Amino acid sequence: MKVHNNNGLKRFALFSMFITSYIPLFVIIFLKQLNEGSDFLHWGGFNNEAISCFVRHFGMSTVLLILSVFGALGTLTLFSNLKSNLPNGSIVKVKKINNRNSEAIGYIATYIVPFFATNYSSWFDCVVFAVIIILIYIIYTNSSMILINPLLSIWYSLLEIEYTVVGDSSEETHDALIITSTKDYKENINYQIYQIGFKLYYGKEKQ
C-alpha cells in the first residue's frame, strides 16, 4: 500500500518557497544598490525627479526587499501549517537514507551566483532578470526543486529515502524526497510523513 495524500502545495506556498530560495541573492542586490547609490541617499522631496531618481537607483532592491519579507512570512506560515498537519500523515519505516543537502550548493552555483555581477540600475537588465526568474520559477514549481532551498538548508535536511508503509503486509518499497528538521537521521526507524507534492514530503522521526 502506497502513501496517498493529495496535499499538493498551493500557489502561495510555492511562490513563498521560491522567493526564500533567492533571499541571499536579493539581500546582496539590495546591499549592492545601496552601496552604488550612496550619493543619492538623501531626501530630495516628493516630486517626479526625486521619485525617478529613487526608482532608478533603488527601485529593484526595494521590490526585492518587499518580496523577501513576503516570502519569509509565507514560508514560516507554511512550515507552521505543515507541522500542525503532520499528525494527519502516514507512518513509514525508512529502509535507506541518502543525504541530499549538497543539492543546495549546486542550486547556488547554477541559479544564484550568475546574477551577482549584473548592474540592476539598467531597465534592460532588470527586465532580463525578471524574465529569467519567471522561467526558473515555472521550472522550480513543477519539479522536486521546491525542496532545494539554500536558506532552509540551515534548519532543515533534504533526504532521499526508501520506505515501507507501517501496517502494509506486502512491505512494498517506495521512494521519496523529504524535508525534515530531524538532524540525527538513521535508517530502520519510523518517520511520520505528510505529502506536499509528487513523491515529496514533509517528515519527522516518529517518537
Coordinates of N, CA and C in Angstrom, one line a residue:
M1 N 0.8 -1.2 0.0 CA 0.0 0.0 0.0 C 0.9 1.2 0.0
K2 N 0.7 2.1 -1.0 CA 1.5 3.3 -1.1 C 0.8 4.4 -0.4
V3 N 1.6 5.4 0.0 CA 1.1 6.6 0.7 C 0.3 7.4 -0.3
H4 N -1.0 7.7 0.0 CA -1.8 8.6 -0.9 C -2.3 9.7 -0.2
N5 N -1.7 10.9 -0.2 CA -2.1 12.1 0.4 C -2.1 13.2 -0.6
N6 N -3.2 13.6 -1.1 CA -3.2 14.7 -2.1 C -3.2 16.1 -1.5
N7 N -2.0 16.4 -1.0 CA -1.9 17.7 -0.2 C -0.9 18.6 -0.9
G8 N -1.0 18.7 -2.3 CA 0.0 19.5 -3.0 C 0.0 20.9 -2.5
L9 N 1.1 21.5 -2.5 CA 1.3 22.9 -2.1 C 0.5 23.9 -3.0
K10 N -0.1 24.9 -2.4 CA -0.9 25.9 -3.1 C 0.1 26.9 -3.8
R11 N -0.4 27.7 -4.7 CA 0.5 28.6 -5.4 C 1.2 29.6 -4.5
F12 N 0.4 30.0 -3.5 CA 1.0 31.0 -2.5 C 2.2 30.4 -1.8
A13 N 2.1 29.1 -1.4 CA 3.1 28.4 -0.7 C 4.3 28.1 -1.6
L14 N 4.1 27.8 -2.9 CA 5.1 27.5 -3.8 C 5.9 28.8 -4.1
F15 N 5.2 29.9 -4.2 CA 5.8 31.2 -4.5 C 6.7 31.6 -3.3
S16 N 6.2 31.4 -2.1 CA 6.9 31.8 -0.9 C 8.2 31.0 -0.8
M17 N 8.1 29.7 -1.1 CA 9.3 28.8 -1.1 C 10.3 29.2 -2.1
F18 N 9.8 29.6 -3.3 CA 10.7 30.0 -4.3 C 11.4 31.3 -4.0
I19 N 10.7 32.3 -3.4 CA 11.3 33.6 -3.0 C 12.3 33.4 -2.0
T20 N 12.1 32.5 -1.0 CA 13.1 32.3 0.1 C 14.4 31.7 -0.4
S21 N 14.3 30.9 -1.5 CA 15.5 30.3 -2.1 C 16.4 31.4 -2.7
Y22 N 15.8 32.5 -3.0 CA 16.6 33.6 -3.6 C 16.8 34.8 -2.6
I23 N 16.4 34.7 -1.4 CA 16.7 35.7 -0.4 C 18.2 36.1 -0.3
P24 N 19.1 35.1 -0.3 CA 20.5 35.5 -0.2 C 20.9 36.4 -1.4
L25 N 20.5 36.1 -2.6 CA 20.8 36.9 -3.8 C 20.1 38.3 -3.6
F26 N 18.8 38.3 -3.2 CA 18.1 39.6 -3.1 C 18.8 40.5 -2.1
V27 N 19.3 40.0 -1.0 CA 20.0 40.8 0.0 C 21.3 41.4 -0.6
I28 N 22.0 40.6 -1.4 CA 23.2 41.1 -2.0 C 22.9 42.2 -3.0
I29 N 21.9 42.0 -3.8 CA 21.5 43.0 -4.7 C 21.1 44.3 -4.0
F30 N 20.4 44.2 -2.9 CA 20.0 45.3 -2.1 C 21.2 46.1 -1.5
L31 N 22.1 45.4 -1.0 CA 23.4 46.0 -0.5 C 24.2 46.6 -1.6
K32 N 24.2 45.9 -2.7 CA 25.0 46.4 -3.9 C 24.4 47.8 -4.4
Q33 N 23.1 47.8 -4.5 CA 22.5 49.1 -5.0 C 22.6 50.2 -3.9
L34 N 22.5 49.8 -2.7 CA 22.7 50.7 -1.6 C 24.1 51.3 -1.6
N35 N 25.1 50.5 -1.9 CA 26.5 51.0 -1.9 C 26.7 51.8 -3.2
E36 N 26.2 51.4 -4.3 CA 26.5 52.1 -5.6 C 25.7 53.4 -5.6
G37 N 24.6 53.5 -4.9 CA 23.8 54.7 -4.9 C 23.9 55.5 -3.7
S38 N 24.9 55.3 -2.9 CA 25.1 56.0 -1.6 C 25.0 57.5 -1.8
D39 N 25.5 58.1 -2.9 CA 25.5 59.5 -3.1 C 24.1 60.1 -3.3
F40 N 23.1 59.2 -3.5 CA 21.7 59.6 -3.7 C 20.9 59.4 -2.5
L41 N 21.5 59.0 -1.4 CA 20.8 58.7 -0.1 C 20.5 59.9 0.7
H42 N 19.7 60.8 0.1 CA 19.3 62.0 0.9 C 17.9 62.4 0.4
W43 N 17.2 63.1 1.3 CA 15.8 63.5 0.9 C 15.8 64.5 -0.1
G44 N 15.1 64.2 -1.3 CA 15.1 65.2 -2.4 C 13.7 65.7 -2.6
G45 N 12.8 65.5 -1.6 CA 11.5 66.0 -1.7 C 10.6 64.9 -2.4
F46 N 9.3 65.3 -2.5 CA 8.4 64.3 -3.1 C 7.9 64.9 -4.5
N47 N 8.7 64.6 -5.5 CA 8.4 65.2 -6.8 C 8.8 64.2 -7.9
N48 N 8.5 64.4 -9.1 CA 8.8 63.5 -10.2 C 10.3 63.2 -10.3
E49 N 11.1 64.2 -10.2 CA 12.5 64.0 -10.3 C 13.1 63.1 -9.2
A50 N 12.6 63.3 -8.0 CA 13.1 62.6 -6.8 C 12.6 61.1 -6.9
I51 N 11.3 60.9 -7.3 CA 10.8 59.6 -7.5 C 11.5 58.8 -8.6
S52 N 11.8 59.5 -9.7 CA 12.5 58.9 -10.8 C 13.9 58.5 -10.4
C53 N 14.6 59.3 -9.6 CA 15.9 59.0 -9.1 C 15.9 57.8 -8.1
F54 N 14.9 57.8 -7.3 CA 14.8 56.6 -6.3 C 14.5 55.3 -7.1
V55 N 13.6 55.4 -8.0 CA 13.3 54.1 -8.8 C 14.5 53.7 -9.6
R56 N 15.3 54.6 -10.2 CA 16.4 54.2 -11.0 C 17.5 53.6 -10.1
H57 N 17.8 54.1 -9.0 CA 18.9 53.7 -8.1 C 18.5 52.6 -7.1
F58 N 17.3 52.7 -6.6 CA 16.9 51.7 -5.5 C 15.6 51.0 -5.8
G59 N 15.0 51.2 -7.0 CA 13.7 50.5 -7.3 C 13.8 49.0 -7.2
M60 N 14.8 48.4 -7.9 CA 15.0 47.0 -7.9 C 15.1 46.4 -6.5
S61 N 16.0 47.0 -5.8 CA 16.3 46.5 -4.4 C 15.1 46.6 -3.5
T62 N 14.3 47.7 -3.7 CA 13.1 47.9 -2.9 C 12.1 46.8 -3.2
V63 N 11.9 46.5 -4.4 CA 10.9 45.4 -4.8 C 11.4 44.1 -4.3
L64 N 12.7 43.8 -4.4 CA 13.2 42.5 -3.9 C 13.1 42.4 -2.4
L65 N 13.3 43.5 -1.7 CA 13.2 43.5 -0.3 C 11.8 43.2 0.2
I66 N 10.8 43.8 -0.5 CA 9.4 43.5 -0.2 C 9.1 42.1 -0.5
L67 N 9.6 41.6 -1.6 CA 9.3 40.1 -1.9 C 10.0 39.2 -0.9
S68 N 11.2 39.6 -0.4 CA 11.9 38.8 0.6 C 11.1 38.7 1.9
V69 N 10.5 39.8 2.3 CA 9.7 39.8 3.5 C 8.5 38.9 3.3
F70 N 7.8 39.1 2.2 CA 6.6 38.4 1.8 C 6.9 36.9 1.8
G71 N 8.0 36.5 1.1 CA 8.4 35.1 1.0 C 8.7 34.5 2.4
A72 N 9.5 35.2 3.2 CA 9.9 34.7 4.5 C 8.6 34.5 5.4
L73 N 7.7 35.4 5.4 CA 6.5 35.2 6.2 C 5.6 34.1 5.7
G74 N 5.5 34.0 4.4 CA 4.8 32.9 3.8 C 5.4 31.5 4.1
T75 N 6.7 31.4 4.0 CA 7.3 30.2 4.3 C 7.2 29.8 5.8
L76 N 7.3 30.8 6.7 CA 7.1 30.5 8.1 C 5.7 30.0 8.4
T77 N 4.8 30.6 7.7 CA 3.4 30.1 7.8 C 3.2 28.7 7.3
L78 N 3.8 28.5 6.1 CA 3.7 27.2 5.5 C 4.2 26.1 6.4
F79 N 5.4 26.3 7.0 CA 6.0 25.2 7.8 C 5.3 25.1 9.2
S80 N 4.7 26.1 9.6 CA 3.9 26.1 10.8 C 2.6 25.2 10.5
N81 N 2.0 25.4 9.3 CA 0.9 24.6 8.9 C 1.3 23.1 8.7
L82 N 2.5 22.9 8.1 CA 2.9 21.5 7.9 C 3.1 20.8 9.2
K83 N 3.7 21.5 10.1 CA 3.9 20.9 11.5 C 2.6 20.5 12.1
S84 N 1.6 21.4 12.0 CA 0.3 21.1 12.5 C -0.4 19.9 11.8
N85 N -0.2 19.8 10.5 CA -0.9 18.8 9.7 C -0.1 17.4 9.7
L86 N 1.1 17.4 10.2 CA 1.9 16.2 10.2 C 1.2 15.0 10.8
P87 N 0.5 15.2 12.0 CA -0.2 14.0 12.5 C -1.2 13.4 11.6
N88 N -1.6 14.1 10.6 CA -2.6 13.5 9.6 C -1.9 12.7 8.5
G89 N -0.6 12.7 8.5 CA 0.2 12.0 7.5 C 0.3 10.5 7.8
S90 N 1.2 9.8 7.1 CA 1.3 8.4 7.3 C 2.6 8.0 8.0
I91 N 2.6 6.9 8.7 CA 3.8 6.4 9.4 C 4.5 5.4 8.5
V92 N 5.8 5.6 8.3 CA 6.5 4.7 7.4 C 7.8 4.3 8.1
K93 N 8.3 3.2 7.6 CA 9.6 2.7 8.1 C 10.7 3.0 7.1
V94 N 11.7 3.8 7.4 CA 12.7 4.2 6.5 C 13.8 3.1 6.4
K95 N 13.9 2.5 5.2 CA 14.9 1.5 5.0 C 16.3 2.0 4.5
K96 N 16.3 3.1 3.8 CA 17.5 3.6 3.3 C 17.4 5.1 3.2
I97 N 18.5 5.8 3.5 CA 18.5 7.3 3.5 C 19.8 7.8 2.8
N98 N 19.6 8.7 1.9 CA 20.7 9.5 1.3 C 20.5 10.9 1.5
N99 N 21.6 11.6 2.0 CA 21.6 13.0 2.3 C 21.7 13.8 1.0
R100 N 20.7 14.7 0.7 CA 20.7 15.4 -0.5 C 20.9 16.9 -0.2
N101 N 21.5 17.3 1.0 CA 21.7 18.7 1.3 C 22.7 19.3 0.3
S102 N 23.6 18.6 -0.3 CA 24.5 19.1 -1.3 C 23.8 19.7 -2.5
E103 N 22.6 19.4 -2.7 CA 21.8 20.0 -3.8 C 21.8 21.5 -3.7
A104 N 21.8 22.0 -2.5 CA 21.7 23.4 -2.3 C 22.9 24.2 -2.8
I105 N 24.1 23.5 -2.8 CA 25.3 24.1 -3.3 C 25.2 24.2 -4.8
G106 N 24.7 23.2 -5.5 CA 24.5 23.2 -6.9 C 23.5 24.3 -7.3
Y107 N 22.5 24.5 -6.5 CA 21.4 25.5 -6.8 C 22.0 26.9 -6.7
I108 N 22.9 27.1 -5.7 CA 23.5 28.4 -5.6 C 24.4 28.7 -6.8
A109 N 25.2 27.7 -7.1 CA 26.2 27.9 -8.3 C 25.4 28.1 -9.6
T110 N 24.3 27.4 -9.8 CA 23.6 27.5 -11.1 C 22.6 28.6 -11.2
Y111 N 21.9 28.9 -10.1 CA 20.7 29.8 -10.2 C 20.9 31.1 -9.5
I112 N 22.0 31.2 -8.7 CA 22.1 32.5 -7.9 C 23.4 33.2 -8.3
V113 N 24.5 32.5 -8.2 CA 25.8 33.2 -8.5 C 25.9 34.0 -9.8
P114 N 25.3 33.5 -10.9 CA 25.4 34.2 -12.2 C 24.8 35.6 -12.2
F115 N 23.9 35.9 -11.2 CA 23.3 37.2 -11.1 C 24.1 38.2 -10.3
F116 N 25.1 37.8 -9.7 CA 25.9 38.7 -8.8 C 26.4 39.9 -9.5
A117 N 27.0 39.8 -10.7 CA 27.7 40.8 -11.4 C 26.8 41.8 -12.2
T118 N 25.5 41.5 -12.3 CA 24.6 42.3 -13.1 C 24.4 43.7 -12.5
N119 N 24.3 44.7 -13.4 CA 24.0 46.1 -12.9 C 22.5 46.3 -13.0
Y120 N 21.9 46.4 -11.8 CA 20.4 46.5 -11.8 C 19.9 47.9 -11.8
S121 N 20.7 48.9 -12.2 CA 20.2 50.2 -12.4 C 19.7 50.4 -13.8
S122 N 20.0 49.5 -14.7 CA 19.5 49.5 -16.1 C 18.2 48.8 -16.2
W123 N 17.2 49.4 -16.9 CA 15.9 48.8 -17.1 C 16.0 47.5 -17.9
F124 N 16.9 47.5 -18.8 CA 17.1 46.3 -19.6 C 17.5 45.1 -18.8
D125 N 18.5 45.3 -17.9 CA 19.0 44.3 -17.0 C 17.9 43.8 -16.1
C126 N 17.1 44.8 -15.6 CA 16.0 44.4 -14.7 C 15.0 43.5 -15.4
V127 N 14.6 43.9 -16.6 CA 13.7 43.1 -17.4 C 14.2 41.7 -17.7
V128 N 15.5 41.6 -18.1 CA 16.1 40.3 -18.3 C 16.1 39.5 -17.1
F129 N 16.4 40.1 -15.9 CA 16.5 39.4 -14.7 C 15.1 38.8 -14.3
A130 N 14.0 39.7 -14.5 CA 12.7 39.3 -14.2 C 12.2 38.1 -15.1
V131 N 12.6 38.2 -16.4 CA 12.2 37.1 -17.3 C 12.8 35.8 -16.9
I132 N 14.1 35.8 -16.6 CA 14.8 34.6 -16.2 C 14.3 34.0 -14.9
I133 N 14.0 34.9 -13.9 CA 13.5 34.5 -12.7 C 12.1 33.8 -12.8
I134 N 11.3 34.4 -13.7 CA 10.0 33.8 -14.0 C 10.1 32.4 -14.6
L135 N 11.0 32.2 -15.6 CA 11.3 30.9 -16.2 C 11.8 29.9 -15.1
I136 N 12.7 30.3 -14.3 CA 13.2 29.4 -13.2 C 12.0 29.1 -12.3
Y137 N 11.2 30.0 -12.0 CA 10.0 29.8 -11.1 C 9.1 28.7 -11.7
I138 N 8.9 28.8 -13.0 CA 8.0 27.8 -13.6 C 8.6 26.4 -13.5
I139 N 9.9 26.3 -13.7 CA 10.6 25.0 -13.6 C 10.6 24.6 -12.1
Y140 N 10.9 25.5 -11.3 CA 11.0 25.2 -9.8 C 9.7 24.6 -9.3
T141 N 8.6 25.2 -9.6 CA 7.3 24.8 -9.0 C 6.7 23.6 -9.7
N142 N 7.4 23.1 -10.7 CA 6.9 21.9 -11.3 C 7.9 20.7 -11.2
S143 N 8.7 20.8 -10.2 CA 9.7 19.7 -10.1 C 10.1 19.6 -8.6
S144 N 11.0 18.7 -8.3 CA 11.4 18.5 -6.9 C 12.3 19.6 -6.4
M145 N 12.6 20.6 -7.3 CA 13.4 21.7 -6.9 C 12.8 22.5 -5.7
I146 N 11.4 22.3 -5.5 CA 10.8 23.1 -4.5 C 11.3 22.8 -3.1
L147 N 12.0 21.7 -2.9 CA 12.6 21.3 -1.7 C 14.1 21.7 -1.6
I148 N 14.6 22.2 -2.7 CA 16.0 22.6 -2.7 C 16.1 24.1 -2.4
N149 N 16.5 24.4 -1.2 CA 16.5 25.8 -0.8 C 17.7 26.1 0.1
P150 N 18.6 26.9 -0.4 CA 19.8 27.2 0.4 C 19.5 27.8 1.8
L151 N 18.5 28.6 1.9 CA 18.2 29.2 3.2 C 17.6 28.2 4.2
L152 N 16.6 27.4 3.7 CA 16.0 26.4 4.5 C 17.0 25.3 4.9
S153 N 18.0 25.1 4.1 CA 19.0 24.0 4.5 C 19.8 24.3 5.8
I154 N 19.7 25.6 6.3 CA 20.3 25.9 7.5 C 19.5 25.2 8.7
W155 N 18.2 25.1 8.5 CA 17.4 24.5 9.6 C 16.8 23.1 9.3
Y156 N 16.8 22.8 8.0 CA 16.2 21.5 7.6 C 17.1 20.7 6.8
S157 N 16.9 19.4 6.7 CA 17.7 18.5 5.9 C 16.8 18.0 4.8
L158 N 17.4 17.8 3.6 CA 16.7 17.2 2.5 C 17.3 15.8 2.3
L159 N 16.3 14.8 2.4 CA 16.7 13.4 2.4 C 16.0 12.6 1.3
E160 N 16.7 11.8 0.7 CA 16.1 10.8 -0.3 C 16.0 9.5 0.5
I161 N 14.8 9.0 0.5 CA 14.5 7.8 1.3 C 13.9 6.7 0.5
E162 N 14.1 5.5 1.0 CA 13.3 4.3 0.6 C 12.5 3.8 1.8
Y163 N 11.2 3.6 1.7 CA 10.4 3.3 2.8 C 9.4 2.2 2.5
T164 N 8.9 1.7 3.6 CA 7.7 0.8 3.5 C 6.7 1.4 4.5
V165 N 5.4 1.3 4.1 CA 4.3 1.8 5.0 C 4.0 0.9 6.1
V166 N 4.1 1.4 7.3 CA 3.8 0.6 8.5 C 2.4 0.1 8.5
G167 N 2.2 -1.2 8.7 CA 0.9 -1.8 8.6 C 0.6 -2.4 7.3
D168 N 1.5 -2.2 6.3 CA 1.2 -2.8 5.0 C 1.9 -4.2 4.9
S169 N 1.1 -5.2 4.8 CA 1.6 -6.6 4.9 C 2.5 -7.0 3.7
S170 N 2.3 -6.2 2.6 CA 3.1 -6.5 1.4 C 4.6 -6.0 1.5
E171 N 4.8 -5.1 2.4 CA 6.1 -4.4 2.6 C 6.7 -4.0 1.3
E172 N 5.9 -3.4 0.4 CA 6.4 -2.9 -0.8 C 7.2 -1.6 -0.5
T173 N 8.3 -1.5 -1.2 CA 9.2 -0.4 -1.0 C 8.9 0.8 -2.0
H174 N 8.9 2.0 -1.4 CA 8.7 3.2 -2.2 C 9.8 4.2 -2.0
D175 N 10.0 5.2 -2.9 CA 11.0 6.2 -2.7 C 10.4 7.5 -2.7
A176 N 11.1 8.5 -2.0 CA 10.6 9.8 -1.8 C 11.7 10.8 -1.4
L177 N 11.4 12.1 -1.6 CA 12.3 13.1 -1.0 C 11.5 13.7 0.2
I178 N 12.2 13.9 1.3 CA 11.5 14.5 2.4 C 12.4 15.7 2.9
I179 N 11.7 16.7 3.4 CA 12.4 17.8 4.1 C 12.0 17.6 5.6
T180 N 13.0 17.7 6.4 CA 12.8 17.4 7.8 C 13.7 18.2 8.7
S181 N 13.2 18.5 9.9 CA 14.0 19.2 10.9 C 14.9 18.3 11.7
T182 N 14.7 17.0 11.5 CA 15.5 15.9 12.1 C 16.9 16.0 11.6
K183 N 17.9 16.2 12.4 CA 19.3 16.2 12.0 C 20.0 14.9 12.2
D184 N 19.6 14.2 13.3 CA 20.3 12.9 13.6 C 19.5 11.8 13.0
Y185 N 19.5 11.7 11.6 CA 18.6 10.7 10.9 C 19.3 9.4 10.8
K186 N 18.5 8.3 11.0 CA 19.0 7.0 10.9 C 18.1 6.1 10.1
E187 N 18.6 5.0 9.7 CA 17.8 4.0 8.9 C 17.1 3.1 9.8
N188 N 16.1 2.4 9.3 CA 15.3 1.3 10.0 C 14.6 1.9 11.3
I189 N 14.2 3.2 11.1 CA 13.3 3.8 12.2 C 12.1 4.3 11.5
N190 N 11.1 4.6 12.3 CA 9.8 5.1 11.8 C 9.8 6.6 11.6
Y191 N 9.2 7.1 10.5 CA 9.0 8.5 10.3 C 7.5 8.7 10.1
Q192 N 7.1 9.9 10.4 CA 5.7 10.3 10.0 C 5.9 11.3 8.9
I193 N 5.2 11.1 7.8 CA 5.4 11.9 6.6 C 4.1 12.5 6.1
Y194 N 4.1 13.7 5.5 CA 2.9 14.3 5.0 C 3.2 14.8 3.6
Q195 N 2.4 14.4 2.7 CA 2.7 14.7 1.3 C 2.5 16.1 0.9
I196 N 3.5 16.7 0.1 CA 3.3 18.1 -0.3 C 3.5 18.2 -1.8
G197 N 3.7 17.1 -2.5 CA 3.9 17.0 -3.9 C 4.1 15.6 -4.4
F198 N 4.4 15.4 -5.7 CA 4.6 14.1 -6.2 C 5.9 13.5 -5.6
K199 N 5.8 12.5 -4.8 CA 6.9 11.9 -4.1 C 7.7 12.9 -3.2
L200 N 7.1 14.0 -2.8 CA 7.7 15.0 -2.0 C 6.9 15.1 -0.7
Y201 N 7.7 15.1 0.4 CA 7.0 15.0 1.8 C 7.7 15.9 2.8
Y202 N 6.9 16.3 3.7 CA 7.5 16.9 4.9 C 7.4 15.8 6.0
G203 N 8.5 15.6 6.7 CA 8.5 14.5 7.7 C 9.3 14.7 8.9
K204 N 9.1 13.8 9.8 CA 9.9 13.9 11.1 C 9.9 12.5 11.7
E205 N 11.0 12.3 12.4 CA 11.2 11.0 13.1 C 10.0 10.8 14.1
K206 N 9.4 9.6 14.0 CA 8.3 9.2 14.9 C 8.8 8.8 16.2
Q207 N 8.5 9.5 17.2 CA 9.0 9.2 18.6 C 8.1 8.1 19.2

